[in-house]
CSV table of C-alpha atoms in Angstrom, one decimal:
chain,number,residue,atom,x,y,z
X,1,MET,CA,0.3,198.4,-2.4
X,2,VAL,CA,-3.2,199.8,-3.0
X,3,THR,CA,-6.3,198.3,-1.4
X,4,LEU,CA,-9.8,199.5,-2.1
X,5,ILE,CA,-13.3,198.3,-1.1
X,6,ARG,CA,-16.5,198.5,-3.1
X,7,LYS,CA,-18.0,201.4,-1.2
X,8,GLU,CA,-15.0,203.5,-2.3
X,9,THR,CA,-15.5,202.8,-6.0
X,10,GLY,CA,-19.3,202.3,-6.2
X,11,SER,CA,-18.8,199.0,-7.9
X,12,SER,CA,-16.6,195.9,-7.5
X,13,TRP,CA,-15.6,195.8,-11.2
X,14,ARG,CA,-14.1,199.3,-10.9
X,15,ILE,CA,-11.8,198.3,-8.0
X,16,GLU,CA,-9.0,196.9,-10.2
X,17,THR,CA,-8.7,199.9,-12.6
X,18,GLN,CA,-9.0,202.5,-9.9
X,19,ALA,CA,-6.4,200.8,-7.7
X,20,LEU,CA,-4.1,200.6,-10.7
X,21,GLN,CA,-4.6,204.3,-11.3
X,22,GLN,CA,-3.7,205.2,-7.7
X,23,ALA,CA,-0.7,202.9,-7.7
X,24,LEU,CA,0.7,204.3,-11.0
X,25,CYS,CA,0.2,207.9,-9.8
X,26,THR,CA,2.0,207.1,-6.5
X,27,LEU,CA,4.9,205.4,-8.2
X,28,LEU,CA,5.3,208.0,-10.9
X,29,GLU,CA,5.3,210.8,-8.3
X,30,LYS,CA,8.1,209.0,-6.5
X,31,GLY,CA,10.2,209.1,-9.8
X,32,LEU,CA,9.9,205.4,-10.7
X,33,ASN,CA,10.4,204.9,-14.5
X,34,ILE,CA,7.7,202.3,-15.3
X,35,VAL,CA,8.3,200.8,-18.7
X,36,GLU,CA,6.1,197.7,-18.7
X,37,VAL,CA,3.3,196.2,-16.6
X,38,ILE,CA,2.2,192.5,-16.7
X,39,HIS,CA,-1.4,191.8,-15.9
X,40,ASP,CA,-4.3,189.5,-16.5
X,41,ASP,CA,-6.4,190.1,-19.6
X,42,ASN,CA,-8.3,193.4,-18.9
X,43,ALA,CA,-9.0,195.8,-21.7
X,44,GLN,CA,-9.5,198.8,-19.3
X,45,VAL,CA,-6.0,198.2,-17.9
X,46,ASP,CA,-4.7,198.3,-21.4
X,47,ALA,CA,-6.3,201.7,-21.9
X,48,ILE,CA,-4.9,203.1,-18.6
X,49,LEU,CA,-1.4,201.9,-19.5
X,50,SER,CA,-1.6,203.4,-22.9
X,51,GLN,CA,-2.5,206.8,-21.5
X,52,HIS,CA,0.8,206.7,-19.5
X,53,ASN,CA,2.8,205.3,-22.5
X,54,ILE,CA,3.5,202.1,-20.6
X,55,LEU,CA,3.9,198.8,-22.4
X,56,SER,CA,1.1,196.5,-21.7
X,57,GLN,CA,2.0,192.8,-21.4
X,58,LYS,CA,-0.4,190.0,-20.4
X,59,ASP,CA,0.3,186.9,-18.4
X,60,LEU,CA,1.0,184.0,-20.8
X,61,TRP,CA,-0.3,181.4,-18.3
X,62,HIS,CA,-3.8,182.8,-18.5
X,63,LYS,CA,-3.7,182.8,-22.3
X,64,CYS,CA,-2.6,179.2,-22.5
X,65,LYS,CA,-5.3,178.3,-20.0
X,66,ASN,CA,-8.0,179.9,-22.1
X,67,VAL,CA,-6.8,178.3,-25.3
X,68,MET,CA,-6.7,174.8,-23.6
X,69,GLY,CA,-10.2,175.5,-22.3
X,70,LYS,CA,-11.4,176.1,-25.8
X,71,PHE,CA,-9.8,173.0,-27.0
X,72,LYS,CA,-11.4,170.9,-24.2
X,73,GLU,CA,-14.8,172.4,-25.2
X,74,LEU,CA,-14.3,170.9,-28.7
X,75,LEU,CA,-13.4,167.5,-27.2
X,76,GLN,CA,-16.5,167.5,-25.0
X,77,GLU,CA,-19.1,168.7,-27.5
X,78,LYS,CA,-21.8,166.3,-28.7
X,79,ARG,CA,-19.9,163.7,-30.6
X,80,ARG,CA,-22.7,162.2,-32.8
X,81,THR,CA,-21.0,158.9,-33.3
X,82,PRO,CA,-20.3,158.3,-37.1
X,83,GLN,CA,-22.8,155.9,-38.7
X,84,ASP,CA,-20.2,153.4,-39.9
X,85,LEU,CA,-17.8,153.8,-36.9
X,86,THR,CA,-14.8,154.5,-39.2
X,87,VAL,CA,-12.2,157.2,-39.1
X,88,GLU,CA,-13.3,158.4,-42.6
X,89,ALA,CA,-16.7,159.3,-41.3
X,90,THR,CA,-15.5,161.6,-38.5
X,91,THR,CA,-16.3,165.3,-38.9
X,92,THR,CA,-15.3,166.8,-35.6
X,93,ILE,CA,-12.4,166.7,-33.2
X,94,ALA,CA,-14.6,165.1,-30.6
X,95,GLN,CA,-15.4,162.2,-33.0
X,96,VAL,CA,-11.7,161.7,-33.7
X,97,ALA,CA,-11.1,161.5,-29.9
X,98,MET,CA,-13.4,158.4,-29.8
X,99,PHE,CA,-10.7,156.3,-31.5
X,100,SER,CA,-7.6,155.0,-29.7
X,101,ILE,CA,-4.1,155.9,-30.8
X,102,ALA,CA,-3.6,152.4,-32.1
X,103,GLN,CA,-6.7,152.6,-34.3
X,104,LEU,CA,-5.6,155.9,-35.7
X,105,LYS,CA,-2.1,154.6,-36.4
X,106,ASP,CA,-3.6,151.5,-38.2
X,107,TYR,CA,-5.8,153.9,-40.3
X,108,CYS,CA,-2.7,155.9,-41.3
X,109,GLN,CA,-0.8,152.8,-42.3
X,110,GLU,CA,-3.7,151.3,-44.3
X,111,ASN,CA,-4.0,154.5,-46.2
X,112,ASN,CA,-0.3,155.2,-46.6
X,113,LEU,CA,-0.6,158.4,-44.6
X,114,GLN,CA,2.5,160.0,-43.0
X,115,GLN,CA,2.7,159.8,-39.2
X,116,THR,CA,5.4,162.4,-38.8
X,117,GLY,CA,3.0,164.8,-37.2
X,118,GLY,CA,2.5,167.1,-40.2
X,119,GLU,CA,-1.2,166.6,-40.4
X,120,THR,CA,-1.5,167.0,-36.7
X,121,HIS,CA,0.5,170.2,-36.8
X,122,LYS,CA,-1.8,171.5,-39.6
X,123,ALA,CA,-5.0,170.7,-37.6
X,124,VAL,CA,-3.7,172.4,-34.5
X,125,LYS,CA,-2.5,175.4,-36.5
X,126,GLU,CA,-6.0,175.8,-38.0
X,127,PHE,CA,-7.6,175.6,-34.5
X,128,LEU,CA,-5.2,178.1,-33.0
X,129,LYS,CA,-5.9,180.6,-35.8
X,130,LYS,CA,-9.4,181.1,-34.3
X,131,TYR,CA,-8.0,182.2,-30.9
X,132,ILE,CA,-4.4,183.3,-31.5
X,133,THR,CA,-4.2,186.1,-34.0
X,134,GLU,CA,-1.5,188.7,-34.6
X,135,SER,CA,-3.5,191.4,-32.9
X,136,LYS,CA,-4.3,189.2,-29.9
X,137,MET,CA,-0.8,187.9,-29.4
X,138,LYS,CA,1.0,191.2,-29.5
X,139,CYS,CA,0.5,191.4,-25.7
X,140,TYR,CA,2.1,188.0,-25.2
X,141,ILE,CA,5.1,188.1,-27.4
X,142,LYS,CA,7.5,188.5,-24.5
X,143,THR,CA,6.1,185.5,-22.7
X,144,ARG,CA,5.8,187.5,-19.4
X,145,GLU,CA,4.3,185.8,-16.3
X,146,ASN,CA,3.0,187.3,-13.1
X,147,PHE,CA,3.3,184.2,-10.9
X,148,ILE,CA,5.4,186.1,-8.4
X,149,SER,CA,2.5,188.4,-7.6
X,150,GLU,CA,0.1,185.4,-7.4
X,151,THR,CA,2.3,183.8,-4.8
X,152,PHE,CA,2.2,187.1,-2.8
X,153,HIS,CA,-1.6,187.1,-3.0
X,154,SER,CA,-1.7,183.6,-1.5
X,155,VAL,CA,0.4,184.8,1.5
X,156,ILE,CA,-2.0,187.8,1.8
X,157,ASN,CA,-4.9,185.4,2.1
X,158,LYS,CA,-3.2,183.8,5.1
X,159,TYR,CA,-3.1,187.1,7.0
X,160,ALA,CA,-6.1,188.9,5.6
X,161,THR,CA,-8.5,186.2,4.4
X,162,LYS,CA,-11.3,187.4,2.1
X,163,ARG,CA,-13.9,185.8,4.3
X,164,ILE,CA,-13.3,188.4,7.1
X,165,HIS,CA,-13.7,192.1,6.8
X,166,PHE,CA,-10.8,194.0,8.4
X,167,ASP,CA,-11.3,197.7,8.8
X,168,SER,CA,-8.8,199.5,11.0
X,169,SER,CA,-6.3,196.6,11.1
X,170,HIS,CA,-6.3,195.8,7.4
X,171,THR,CA,-3.1,197.7,6.6
X,172,ALA,CA,-1.3,195.9,9.5
X,173,HIS,CA,-2.4,192.5,8.1
X,174,LEU,CA,-1.0,193.4,4.7
X,175,ALA,CA,2.3,194.6,6.1
X,176,CYS,CA,2.7,191.3,8.0
X,177,ALA,CA,2.0,189.5,4.7
X,178,ALA,CA,4.6,191.6,2.9
X,179,MET,CA,7.3,190.9,5.5
X,180,ASP,CA,6.6,187.2,5.5
X,181,TRP,CA,6.7,187.0,1.7
X,182,ASN,CA,9.9,189.0,1.5
X,183,LYS,CA,11.7,186.8,4.0
X,184,ASN,CA,10.6,183.5,2.4
X,185,ILE,CA,10.4,184.1,-1.3
X,186,ARG,CA,14.1,183.3,-2.0
X,187,ARG,CA,14.4,180.1,0.1
X,188,ASP,CA,17.1,177.6,-0.9
X,189,VAL,CA,16.1,174.5,-2.9
X,190,TRP,CA,17.2,171.5,-1.0
X,191,ALA,CA,16.1,168.9,-3.5
X,192,ILE,CA,14.0,168.3,-6.7
X,193,TYR,CA,12.0,165.1,-6.8
X,194,GLN,CA,9.5,163.3,-9.1
X,195,CYS,CA,5.9,163.3,-8.1
X,196,SER,CA,4.3,159.9,-7.8
X,197,SER,CA,2.5,158.8,-11.0
X,198,ASN,CA,-0.3,157.4,-8.7
X,199,ASP,CA,-1.1,160.8,-7.5
X,200,ILE,CA,-4.3,162.0,-9.1
X,201,ALA,CA,-3.3,165.6,-8.7
X,202,VAL,CA,-0.1,165.1,-10.8
X,203,ARG,CA,-2.2,165.7,-14.0
X,204,ARG,CA,-3.0,169.2,-12.6
X,205,ARG,CA,0.5,170.3,-11.8
X,206,ALA,CA,4.1,169.8,-12.8
X,207,LYS,CA,5.5,166.2,-12.6
X,208,THR,CA,8.5,167.5,-10.6
X,209,ASN,CA,8.4,169.3,-7.3
X,210,ARG,CA,10.9,171.2,-5.2
X,211,TYR,CA,11.8,170.6,-1.6
X,212,LEU,CA,12.5,174.1,-0.1
X,213,ALA,CA,14.3,175.1,3.0
X,214,ASN,CA,12.0,175.7,6.1
X,215,ARG,CA,10.1,178.9,6.3
X,216,THR,CA,11.6,181.5,8.6
X,217,SER,CA,9.7,183.6,11.1
X,218,CYS,CA,12.6,185.7,12.3
X,219,TRP,CA,10.7,188.8,11.0
X,220,LYS,CA,8.1,188.3,13.8
X,221,ARG,CA,10.7,188.5,16.5
X,222,ALA,CA,12.2,191.6,15.0
X,223,LEU,CA,8.7,193.1,14.7
X,224,GLY,CA,8.0,192.3,18.3
X,225,ARG,CA,11.1,194.0,19.5
X,226,ARG,CA,10.3,197.0,17.4
X,227,VAL,CA,6.8,197.3,18.8
X,228,PHE,CA,7.2,196.2,22.4
X,229,GLY,CA,10.8,197.4,22.9
């Protein structure tokens, strides 16, 4: 684990790349054969990995999130209601979204249009061509995800919150976070249940949830015995 602060790099935007450089050098010196690194979308990280002949793969979740953001922008743009309020008069995705599914189905039936999803597939394909090209997607072809490191970061925030500056004790806080995470990351799944449809937050997360075994703090007792004897 490499941790840097702004005064060490001169700028906050240099922290990620310089920390990566240090981490790679340390791991390579220890003889670790690094074949692939998964990261967020950062062109400078791509360049660093290329220098070391390491395959650069990007987190697919971030890519999907960005594409969905672009699609939502189209839906939220100024709609300019069609003058005659008919489907034929629509010119943007936002205007089409003004009509209900039932209205669109009626329009398809009246005009003998297929409702097999072919036209929808074509429209989505044309939209994706703007944001998903062969050159852009080469870093996502293996559908890698870095959610494991994200969960570790959430544990770090419990022990070394970003709101407080830790100087001499920062390494100790990170070590505690690492021990906690290692002991609890592989907890047994006791049950899988459906989230309530009345829950507003369901739309922002998976509709199913897992009930995990209780977290263990045995590492704290072992650490206490090691430190205090």
